Amino acid sequence: GPGGAPAGMPSTAAGGVPPDISNLSPRQAADQLFNRVMTEVSQGDTARAKFFVPMALSAYDLAGPLDNDELYHLSLINRVGGNYEDALKNAQDILAKDPDHILALSAAAEAEVAMGRNSDAAQHYRHLLDVFAAQQSRALPEYQDHSQMMDIVKNEAEAFLAGR
């Protein structure tokens, strides 16, 4: 029908169709939707990424209580959706338990930047750089899952502080 796949064409996950999460646990569904949002962002399709944000947020509501990795995912999803206060709160929820958490410090800084609070962002970024070496050696699941992000967030922190 209108808005669906053209006649004869299979409807793929790359189109506007959400991933089939009906047989997944709440945590798996949340992870699938997080991955979908981030894939659309990485491909430059912000509008499509935003389309999946409400579904992803609902999935994380069902998946609670959330661990640090899930809170980090939630912060990124909220940032994509323009929910910067929520993105900051998600990061702060991690930092309340683990004040040196690299990914949470980065997520908090980026939320602050999005809200125009550059001095608060700079504090998070400075802290990130101060603890980076020590943190990198921690075998946290989220550090391993997001290993490619570790150098990226360090470079972002250095670039932000160099520009001040």
CSV table of N, CA and C in Angstrom, one decimal:
chain,number,residue,atom,x,y,z
A,1,GLY,N,0.8,-1.2,0.0
A,1,GLY,CA,0.0,0.0,0.0
A,1,GLY,C,0.8,1.2,0.0
A,2,PRO,N,0.3,2.4,0.1
A,2,PRO,CA,1.1,3.7,0.1
A,2,PRO,C,2.0,3.7,1.3
A,3,GLY,N,3.3,4.1,1.0
A,3,GLY,CA,4.3,4.2,2.0
A,3,GLY,C,5.0,2.9,2.3
A,4,GLY,N,4.5,1.8,1.7
A,4,GLY,CA,5.1,0.5,1.9
A,4,GLY,C,6.1,0.2,0.8
A,5,ALA,N,6.6,-1.0,0.7
A,5,ALA,CA,7.5,-1.4,-0.4
A,5,ALA,C,6.7,-1.4,-1.7
A,6,PRO,N,7.4,-1.0,-2.8
A,6,PRO,CA,6.7,-1.2,-4.1
A,6,PRO,C,6.3,-2.6,-4.4
A,7,ALA,N,5.2,-2.8,-5.2
A,7,ALA,CA,4.7,-4.1,-5.5
A,7,ALA,C,5.9,-5.0,-6.0
A,8,GLY,N,6.0,-6.2,-5.5
A,8,GLY,CA,7.0,-7.1,-6.0
A,8,GLY,C,8.3,-7.0,-5.3
A,9,MET,N,8.5,-5.9,-4.5
A,9,MET,CA,9.8,-5.6,-3.9
A,9,MET,C,9.7,-6.1,-2.4
A,10,PRO,N,10.7,-6.9,-2.0
A,10,PRO,CA,10.6,-7.2,-0.5
A,10,PRO,C,10.9,-6.0,0.3
A,11,SER,N,10.2,-5.9,1.4
A,11,SER,CA,10.4,-4.8,2.3
A,11,SER,C,11.6,-5.2,3.2
A,12,THR,N,12.7,-4.4,3.1
A,12,THR,CA,13.9,-4.7,3.8
A,12,THR,C,14.1,-3.8,5.1
A,13,ALA,N,14.9,-4.3,6.0
A,13,ALA,CA,15.2,-3.5,7.2
A,13,ALA,C,15.8,-2.1,6.8
A,14,ALA,N,16.4,-2.0,5.6
A,14,ALA,CA,17.0,-0.7,5.2
A,14,ALA,C,16.0,0.3,4.9
A,15,GLY,N,14.7,-0.1,4.6
A,15,GLY,CA,13.7,0.9,4.3
A,15,GLY,C,13.1,1.5,5.5
A,16,GLY,N,11.9,2.0,5.5
A,16,GLY,CA,11.3,2.6,6.6
A,16,GLY,C,10.7,1.7,7.6
A,17,VAL,N,10.9,0.4,7.4
A,17,VAL,CA,10.2,-0.6,8.2
A,17,VAL,C,11.1,-0.9,9.5
A,18,PRO,N,10.5,-0.8,10.7
A,18,PRO,CA,11.3,-1.1,11.9
A,18,PRO,C,11.7,-2.6,11.9
A,19,PRO,N,12.8,-2.8,12.6
A,19,PRO,CA,13.3,-4.2,12.7
A,19,PRO,C,12.2,-5.0,13.4
A,20,ASP,N,12.1,-6.3,13.1
A,20,ASP,CA,11.1,-7.2,13.7
A,20,ASP,C,11.6,-7.5,15.1
A,21,ILE,N,11.0,-7.0,16.1
A,21,ILE,CA,11.5,-7.2,17.5
A,21,ILE,C,10.5,-8.0,18.3
A,22,SER,N,9.5,-8.6,17.6
A,22,SER,CA,8.4,-9.3,18.3
A,22,SER,C,8.9,-10.5,19.2
A,23,ASN,N,10.0,-11.1,18.7
A,23,ASN,CA,10.4,-12.3,19.4
A,23,ASN,C,11.6,-12.1,20.3
A,24,LEU,N,12.0,-10.8,20.5
A,24,LEU,CA,13.2,-10.5,21.3
A,24,LEU,C,12.8,-10.1,22.7
A,25,SER,N,13.7,-10.3,23.6
A,25,SER,CA,13.6,-9.8,25.0
A,25,SER,C,13.6,-8.3,24.9
A,26,PRO,N,13.1,-7.7,26.0
A,26,PRO,CA,13.1,-6.2,26.0
A,26,PRO,C,14.5,-5.6,25.8
A,27,ARG,N,15.5,-6.3,26.4
A,27,ARG,CA,16.9,-5.8,26.3
A,27,ARG,C,17.3,-6.0,24.8
A,28,GLN,N,17.0,-7.1,24.2
A,28,GLN,CA,17.5,-7.3,22.8
A,28,GLN,C,16.7,-6.3,21.9
A,29,ALA,N,15.5,-6.1,22.1
A,29,ALA,CA,14.7,-5.2,21.3
A,29,ALA,C,15.3,-3.8,21.4
A,30,ALA,N,15.6,-3.4,22.6
A,30,ALA,CA,16.2,-2.0,22.9
A,30,ALA,C,17.6,-2.0,22.1
A,31,ASP,N,18.4,-3.0,22.2
A,31,ASP,CA,19.7,-3.0,21.5
A,31,ASP,C,19.5,-2.9,20.0
A,32,GLN,N,18.5,-3.6,19.5
A,32,GLN,CA,18.3,-3.6,18.0
A,32,GLN,C,17.9,-2.2,17.6
A,33,LEU,N,17.0,-1.6,18.4
A,33,LEU,CA,16.6,-0.2,18.0
A,33,LEU,C,17.7,0.8,18.2
A,34,PHE,N,18.5,0.6,19.2
A,34,PHE,CA,19.7,1.5,19.4
A,34,PHE,C,20.6,1.4,18.1
A,35,ASN,N,20.9,0.1,17.7
A,35,ASN,CA,21.7,-0.1,16.6
A,35,ASN,C,21.1,0.5,15.3
A,36,ARG,N,19.8,0.5,15.2
A,36,ARG,CA,19.2,1.0,14.0
A,36,ARG,C,19.3,2.6,14.0
A,37,VAL,N,19.1,3.2,15.2
A,37,VAL,CA,19.2,4.6,15.2
A,37,VAL,C,20.7,5.0,14.9
A,38,MET,N,21.6,4.3,15.5
A,38,MET,CA,23.0,4.7,15.2
A,38,MET,C,23.5,4.4,13.8
A,39,THR,N,22.9,3.4,13.2
A,39,THR,CA,23.2,3.1,11.8
A,39,THR,C,22.7,4.2,10.9
A,40,GLU,N,21.5,4.7,11.1
A,40,GLU,CA,20.9,5.8,10.3
A,40,GLU,C,21.8,7.0,10.5
A,41,VAL,N,22.2,7.3,11.8
A,41,VAL,CA,23.0,8.5,12.0
A,41,VAL,C,24.3,8.4,11.3
A,42,SER,N,25.0,7.2,11.3
A,42,SER,CA,26.3,7.0,10.7
A,42,SER,C,26.2,7.1,9.2
A,43,GLN,N,25.0,6.8,8.6
A,43,GLN,CA,24.8,7.0,7.2
A,43,GLN,C,24.3,8.3,6.8
A,44,GLY,N,24.2,9.2,7.8
A,44,GLY,CA,23.8,10.6,7.5
A,44,GLY,C,22.3,10.8,7.4
A,45,ASP,N,21.5,9.8,7.7
A,45,ASP,CA,20.0,10.0,7.6
A,45,ASP,C,19.4,10.3,9.0
A,46,THR,N,19.6,11.6,9.3
A,46,THR,CA,19.1,12.0,10.7
A,46,THR,C,17.6,11.9,10.8
A,47,ALA,N,16.9,12.2,9.7
A,47,ALA,CA,15.4,12.2,9.7
A,47,ALA,C,15.0,10.8,10.0
A,48,ARG,N,15.6,9.8,9.4
A,48,ARG,CA,15.2,8.4,9.6
A,48,ARG,C,15.6,8.0,11.0
A,49,ALA,N,16.8,8.4,11.4
A,49,ALA,CA,17.2,8.1,12.8
A,49,ALA,C,16.2,8.6,13.8
A,50,LYS,N,15.7,9.8,13.6
A,50,LYS,CA,14.8,10.4,14.5
A,50,LYS,C,13.4,9.7,14.5
A,51,PHE,N,13.1,9.1,13.4
A,51,PHE,CA,11.9,8.3,13.2
A,51,PHE,C,11.9,7.1,14.2
A,52,PHE,N,13.1,6.5,14.4
A,52,PHE,CA,13.2,5.4,15.3
A,52,PHE,C,13.4,5.7,16.7
A,53,VAL,N,13.6,7.0,17.1
A,53,VAL,CA,13.9,7.4,18.5
A,53,VAL,C,12.7,7.0,19.4
A,54,PRO,N,11.5,7.4,19.1
A,54,PRO,CA,10.4,7.1,20.1
A,54,PRO,C,10.3,5.6,20.3
A,55,MET,N,10.4,4.7,19.3
A,55,MET,CA,10.4,3.3,19.5
A,55,MET,C,11.5,2.8,20.4
A,56,ALA,N,12.7,3.4,20.1
A,56,ALA,CA,13.9,3.0,20.9
A,56,ALA,C,13.7,3.4,22.4
A,57,LEU,N,13.2,4.6,22.6
A,57,LEU,CA,12.9,5.0,24.0
A,57,LEU,C,11.9,4.1,24.7
A,58,SER,N,10.9,3.8,24.0
A,58,SER,CA,9.9,2.8,24.6
A,58,SER,C,10.5,1.5,24.9
A,59,ALA,N,11.4,1.0,24.0
A,59,ALA,CA,12.0,-0.3,24.3
A,59,ALA,C,12.9,-0.2,25.5
A,60,TYR,N,13.6,0.9,25.7
A,60,TYR,CA,14.4,1.0,26.9
A,60,TYR,C,13.6,1.2,28.2
A,61,ASP,N,12.4,1.8,28.0
A,61,ASP,CA,11.5,1.9,29.2
A,61,ASP,C,11.1,0.4,29.7
A,62,LEU,N,10.9,-0.5,28.7
A,62,LEU,CA,10.5,-1.8,29.0
A,62,LEU,C,11.7,-2.7,29.5
A,63,ALA,N,12.9,-2.3,29.2
A,63,ALA,CA,14.1,-3.1,29.5
A,63,ALA,C,14.7,-2.8,30.9
A,64,GLY,N,14.2,-1.8,31.6
A,64,GLY,CA,14.8,-1.5,32.9
A,64,GLY,C,14.7,-2.6,33.9
A,65,PRO,N,15.5,-2.5,35.0
A,65,PRO,CA,16.5,-1.4,35.3
A,65,PRO,C,17.7,-1.5,34.3
A,66,LEU,N,18.2,-0.3,34.0
A,66,LEU,CA,19.3,-0.3,33.0
A,66,LEU,C,20.6,-0.3,33.6
A,67,ASP,N,21.5,-1.0,32.9
A,67,ASP,CA,23.0,-1.0,33.3
A,67,ASP,C,23.7,0.2,32.7
A,68,ASN,N,24.9,0.4,32.9
A,68,ASN,CA,25.7,1.5,32.4
A,68,ASN,C,25.7,1.6,30.9
A,69,ASP,N,25.8,0.4,30.3
A,69,ASP,CA,25.9,0.3,28.8
A,69,ASP,C,24.5,0.8,28.2
A,70,GLU,N,23.4,0.3,28.8
A,70,GLU,CA,22.1,0.7,28.4
A,70,GLU,C,21.9,2.2,28.6
A,71,LEU,N,22.3,2.7,29.7
A,71,LEU,CA,22.1,4.1,30.0
A,71,LEU,C,22.9,5.0,29.0
A,72,TYR,N,24.1,4.5,28.6
A,72,TYR,CA,24.9,5.2,27.6
A,72,TYR,C,24.1,5.1,26.3
A,73,HIS,N,23.6,4.0,25.9
A,73,HIS,CA,22.8,3.9,24.6
A,73,HIS,C,21.6,4.9,24.7
A,74,LEU,N,21.0,4.9,25.9
A,74,LEU,CA,19.8,5.8,26.0
A,74,LEU,C,20.2,7.3,25.9
A,75,SER,N,21.4,7.6,26.4
A,75,SER,CA,21.8,9.0,26.3
A,75,SER,C,22.1,9.4,24.8
A,76,LEU,N,22.7,8.5,24.1
A,76,LEU,CA,22.9,8.7,22.6
A,76,LEU,C,21.6,8.8,21.9
A,77,ILE,N,20.6,8.0,22.2
A,77,ILE,CA,19.3,8.0,21.5
A,77,ILE,C,18.6,9.3,21.8
A,78,ASN,N,18.6,9.7,23.1
A,78,ASN,CA,18.0,11.0,23.5
A,78,ASN,C,18.7,12.2,22.8
A,79,ARG,N,20.0,12.1,22.6
A,79,ARG,CA,20.7,13.2,21.9
A,79,ARG,C,20.2,13.3,20.5
A,80,VAL,N,20.2,12.1,19.8
A,80,VAL,CA,19.7,12.1,18.4
A,80,VAL,C,18.3,12.7,18.3
A,81,GLY,N,17.5,12.4,19.3
A,81,GLY,CA,16.1,12.9,19.3
A,81,GLY,C,15.9,14.3,19.8
A,82,GLY,N,17.1,15.0,20.1
A,82,GLY,CA,17.0,16.4,20.6
A,82,GLY,C,16.6,16.5,22.0
A,83,ASN,N,16.5,15.4,22.8
A,83,ASN,CA,16.2,15.4,24.2
A,83,ASN,C,17.4,15.6,25.0
A,84,TYR,N,18.0,16.8,25.0
A,84,TYR,CA,19.3,17.0,25.5
A,84,TYR,C,19.4,16.9,27.1
A,85,GLU,N,18.3,17.4,27.7
A,85,GLU,CA,18.3,17.3,29.2
A,85,GLU,C,18.2,15.8,29.6
A,86,ASP,N,17.4,15.0,28.9
A,86,ASP,CA,17.3,13.6,29.2
A,86,ASP,C,18.6,12.9,28.9
A,87,ALA,N,19.3,13.3,27.8
A,87,ALA,CA,20.6,12.7,27.4
A,87,ALA,C,21.6,13.0,28.6
A,88,LEU,N,21.6,14.2,29.1
A,88,LEU,CA,22.5,14.6,30.2
A,88,LEU,C,22.1,13.8,31.4
A,89,LYS,N,20.9,13.6,31.7
A,89,LYS,CA,20.5,12.9,32.9
A,89,LYS,C,20.9,11.4,32.8
A,90,ASN,N,20.8,10.8,31.6
A,90,ASN,CA,21.2,9.4,31.4
A,90,ASN,C,22.7,9.3,31.7
A,91,ALA,N,23.5,10.2,31.2
A,91,ALA,CA,24.9,10.2,31.5
A,91,ALA,C,25.2,10.4,33.0
A,92,GLN,N,24.5,11.4,33.6
A,92,GLN,CA,24.7,11.6,35.0
A,92,GLN,C,24.3,10.4,35.9
A,93,ASP,N,23.4,9.7,35.5
A,93,ASP,CA,23.0,8.5,36.2
A,93,ASP,C,24.2,7.5,36.2
A,94,ILE,N,24.9,7.4,35.2
A,94,ILE,CA,26.1,6.6,35.2
A,94,ILE,C,27.2,7.2,36.1
A,95,LEU,N,27.4,8.5,35.9
A,95,LEU,CA,28.5,9.2,36.6
A,95,LEU,C,28.2,9.2,38.1
A,96,ALA,N,27.0,9.1,38.5
A,96,ALA,CA,26.7,9.0,40.0
A,96,ALA,C,27.2,7.7,40.6
A,97,LYS,N,27.3,6.7,39.8
A,97,LYS,CA,27.8,5.4,40.3
A,97,LYS,C,29.2,5.2,39.9
A,98,ASP,N,29.7,5.9,38.8
A,98,ASP,CA,31.0,5.6,38.3
A,98,ASP,C,31.6,6.9,37.7
A,99,PRO,N,32.1,7.8,38.6
A,99,PRO,CA,32.4,9.2,38.2
A,99,PRO,C,33.4,9.4,37.1
A,100,ASP,N,34.2,8.3,36.9
A,100,ASP,CA,35.3,8.4,35.8
A,100,ASP,C,34.9,7.7,34.5
A,101,HIS,N,33.7,7.3,34.4
A,101,HIS,CA,33.2,6.6,33.2
A,101,HIS,C,33.4,7.4,31.9
A,102,ILE,N,34.3,6.9,31.1
A,102,ILE,CA,34.7,7.7,29.9
A,102,ILE,C,33.5,8.0,29.0
A,103,LEU,N,32.7,6.9,28.7
A,103,LEU,CA,31.6,7.1,27.7
A,103,LEU,C,30.6,8.0,28.3
A,104,ALA,N,30.3,7.9,29.6
A,104,ALA,CA,29.4,8.8,30.3
A,104,ALA,C,29.9,10.3,30.3
A,105,LEU,N,31.1,10.4,30.5
A,105,LEU,CA,31.7,11.8,30.5
A,105,LEU,C,31.6,12.4,29.1
A,106,SER,N,31.8,11.6,28.1
A,106,SER,CA,31.7,12.1,26.7
A,106,SER,C,30.2,12.4,26.4
A,107,ALA,N,29.3,11.5,26.8
A,107,ALA,CA,27.9,11.7,26.6
A,107,ALA,C,27.4,13.0,27.3
A,108,ALA,N,27.8,13.2,28.5
A,108,ALA,CA,27.4,14.4,29.3
A,108,ALA,C,28.0,15.6,28.6
A,109,ALA,N,29.2,15.6,28.2
A,109,ALA,CA,29.8,16.8,27.5
A,109,ALA,C,29.1,17.1,26.2
A,110,GLU,N,28.7,16.1,25.5
A,110,GLU,CA,28.1,16.4,24.2
A,110,GLU,C,26.7,16.9,24.4
A,111,ALA,N,26.0,16.4,25.4
A,111,ALA,CA,24.7,17.0,25.8
A,111,ALA,C,24.8,18.5,26.2
A,112,GLU,N,25.8,18.7,27.0
A,112,GLU,CA,26.1,20.1,27.4
A,112,GLU,C,26.3,21.0,26.2
A,113,VAL,N,27.2,20.6,25.3
A,113,VAL,CA,27.5,21.3,24.1
A,113,VAL,C,26.2,21.6,23.3
A,114,ALA,N,25.3,20.6,23.2
A,114,ALA,CA,24.1,20.8,22.4
A,114,ALA,C,23.2,21.8,23.1
A,115,MET,N,23.3,22.0,24.4
A,115,MET,CA,22.5,23.0,25.1
A,115,MET,C,23.3,24.3,25.3
A,116,GLY,N,24.4,24.5,24.6
A,116,GLY,CA,25.2,25.7,24.7
A,116,GLY,C,25.9,25.9,26.0
A,117,ARG,N,26.1,24.9,26.8
A,117,ARG,CA,26.8,25.0,28.1
A,117,ARG,C,28.3,24.6,27.9
A,118,ASN,N,29.0,25.4,27.2
A,118,ASN,CA,30.4,24.9,26.9
A,118,ASN,C,31.3,24.8,28.1
A,119,SER,N,31.1,25.6,29.1
A,119,SER,CA,32.0,25.5,30.2
A,119,SER,C,31.8,24.2,31.0
A,120,ASP,N,30.5,23.8,31.1
A,120,ASP,CA,30.2,22.6,31.7
A,120,ASP,C,30.7,21.4,30.9
A,121,ALA,N,30.6,21.5,29.6
A,121,ALA,CA,31.1,20.5,28.7
A,121,ALA,C,32.7,20.4,28.9
A,122,ALA,N,33.3,21.5,29.0
A,122,ALA,CA,34.8,21.5,29.1
A,122,ALA,C,35.2,20.8,30.4
A,123,GLN,N,34.4,21.0,31.5
A,123,GLN,CA,34.7,20.3,32.7
A,123,GLN,C,34.7,18.7,32.5
A,124,HIS,N,33.6,18.3,31.8
A,124,HIS,CA,33.5,16.8,31.6
A,124,HIS,C,34.7,16.4,30.7
A,125,TYR,N,35.0,17.1,29.7
A,125,TYR,CA,36.1,16.7,28.8
A,125,TYR,C,37.4,16.7,29.5
A,126,ARG,N,37.7,17.7,30.3
A,126,ARG,CA,38.9,17.7,31.1
A,126,ARG,C,39.1,16.5,32.0
A,127,HIS,N,38.0,16.2,32.7
A,127,HIS,CA,37.9,15.0,33.5
A,127,HIS,C,38.2,13.8,32.7
A,128,LEU,N,37.5,13.7,31.5
A,128,LEU,CA,37.7,12.5,30.7
A,128,LEU,C,39.2,12.3,30.3
A,129,LEU,N,39.9,13.4,30.0
A,129,LEU,CA,41.3,13.3,29.6
A,129,LEU,C,42.1,12.9,30.8
A,130,ASP,N,41.8,13.5,32.0
A,130,ASP,CA,42.5,13.2,33.2
A,130,ASP,C,42.5,11.7,33.5
A,131,VAL,N,41.4,11.0,33.3
A,131,VAL,CA,41.2,9.6,33.8
A,131,VAL,C,41.3,8.6,32.6
A,132,PHE,N,41.5,9.1,31.4
A,132,PHE,CA,41.4,8.3,30.2
A,132,PHE,C,42.4,7.1,30.3
A,133,ALA,N,43.6,7.3,30.6
A,133,ALA,CA,44.6,6.2,30.6
A,133,ALA,C,44.2,5.1,31.6
A,134,ALA,N,43.8,5.5,32.8
A,134,ALA,CA,43.5,4.6,33.8
A,134,ALA,C,42.2,3.8,33.5
A,135,GLN,N,41.2,4.6,32.9
A,135,GLN,CA,40.0,4.0,32.5
A,135,GLN,C,40.1,2.9,31.4
A,136,GLN,N,41.0,3.2,30.5
A,136,GLN,CA,41.2,2.4,29.3
A,136,GLN,C,41.5,1.0,29.6
A,137,SER,N,42.2,0.8,30.8
A,137,SER,CA,42.6,-0.5,31.2
A,137,SER,C,41.5,-1.3,31.9
A,138,ARG,N,40.4,-0.7,32.2
A,138,ARG,CA,39.2,-1.4,32.8
A,138,ARG,C,38.5,-2.3,31.8
A,139,ALA,N,38.2,-3.5,32.2
A,139,ALA,CA,37.6,-4.4,31.3
A,139,ALA,C,36.0,-4.3,31.4
A,140,LEU,N,35.5,-3.1,31.2
A,140,LEU,CA,34.1,-2.9,31.3
A,140,LEU,C,33.4,-3.4,30.0
A,141,PRO,N,32.3,-4.1,30.1
A,141,PRO,CA,31.6,-4.6,28.9
A,141,PRO,C,31.4,-3.5,27.9
A,142,GLU,N,30.9,-2.3,28.4
A,142,GLU,CA,30.6,-1.2,27.4
A,142,GLU,C,31.8,-0.7,26.8
A,143,TYR,N,33.0,-0.7,27.5
A,143,TYR,CA,34.2,-0.2,26.9
A,143,TYR,C,34.6,-1.2,25.8
A,144,GLN,N,34.4,-2.5,26.0
A,144,GLN,CA,34.7,-3.5,24.9
A,144,GLN,C,33.7,-3.4,23.8
A,145,ASP,N,32.4,-3.2,24.1
A,145,ASP,CA,31.4,-3.1,23.0
A,145,ASP,C,31.6,-1.9,22.2
A,146,HIS,N,32.1,-0.8,22.8
A,146,HIS,CA,32.3,0.5,22.1
A,146,HIS,C,33.8,0.8,22.0
A,147,SER,N,34.6,-0.2,21.8
A,147,SER,CA,36.1,0.0,21.8
A,147,SER,C,36.5,1.1,20.8
A,148,GLN,N,35.8,1.1,19.6
A,148,GLN,CA,36.1,2.1,18.6
A,148,GLN,C,35.8,3.5,19.0
A,149,MET,N,34.9,3.6,20.0
A,149,MET,CA,34.5,4.9,20.5
A,149,MET,C,35.5,5.5,21.4
A,150,MET,N,36.4,4.7,22.0
A,150,MET,CA,37.2,5.2,23.1
A,150,MET,C,38.2,6.3,22.5
A,151,ASP,N,38.9,6.0,21.4
A,151,ASP,CA,39.8,7.0,20.9
A,151,ASP,C,39.0,8.1,20.3
A,152,ILE,N,37.8,7.9,19.7
A,152,ILE,CA,37.0,9.0,19.2
A,152,ILE,C,36.7,10.0,20.3
A,153,VAL,N,36.2,9.5,21.4
A,153,VAL,CA,35.8,10.4,22.5
A,153,VAL,C,37.0,11.2,23.0
A,154,LYS,N,38.2,10.5,23.1
A,154,LYS,CA,39.4,11.2,23.5
A,154,LYS,C,39.8,12.3,22.5
A,155,ASN,N,39.7,12.0,21.2
A,155,ASN,CA,40.0,13.0,20.2
A,155,ASN,C,39.0,14.2,20.3
A,156,GLU,N,37.7,13.9,20.5
A,156,GLU,CA,36.7,14.9,20.6
A,156,GLU,C,37.0,15.8,21.8
A,157,ALA,N,37.4,15.2,22.9
A,157,ALA,CA,37.7,16.0,24.1
A,157,ALA,C,38.9,16.9,23.8
A,158,GLU,N,39.9,16.4,23.2
A,158,GLU,CA,41.1,17.2,23.0
A,158,GLU,C,40.8,18.3,22.0
A,159,ALA,N,40.0,18.0,20.9
A,159,ALA,CA,39.7,19.0,20.0
A,159,ALA,C,38.8,20.1,20.6
A,160,PHE,N,37.9,19.7,21.4
A,160,PHE,CA,37.0,20.7,22.0
A,160,PHE,C,37.8,21.6,22.9
A,161,LEU,N,38.7,21.1,23.7
A,161,LEU,CA,39.4,21.9,24.7
A,161,LEU,C,40.5,22.7,24.0
A,162,ALA,N,41.0,22.3,22.9
A,162,ALA,CA,42.0,23.0,22.1
A,162,ALA,C,41.3,24.2,21.4
A,163,GLY,N,40.0,24.1,21.2
A,163,GLY,CA,39.3,25.2,20.5
A,163,GLY,C,38.8,26.2,21.5
A,164,ARG,N,39.0,26.1,22.8
A,164,ARG,CA,38.5,27.0,23.8
A,164,ARG,C,39.5,28.2,24.0
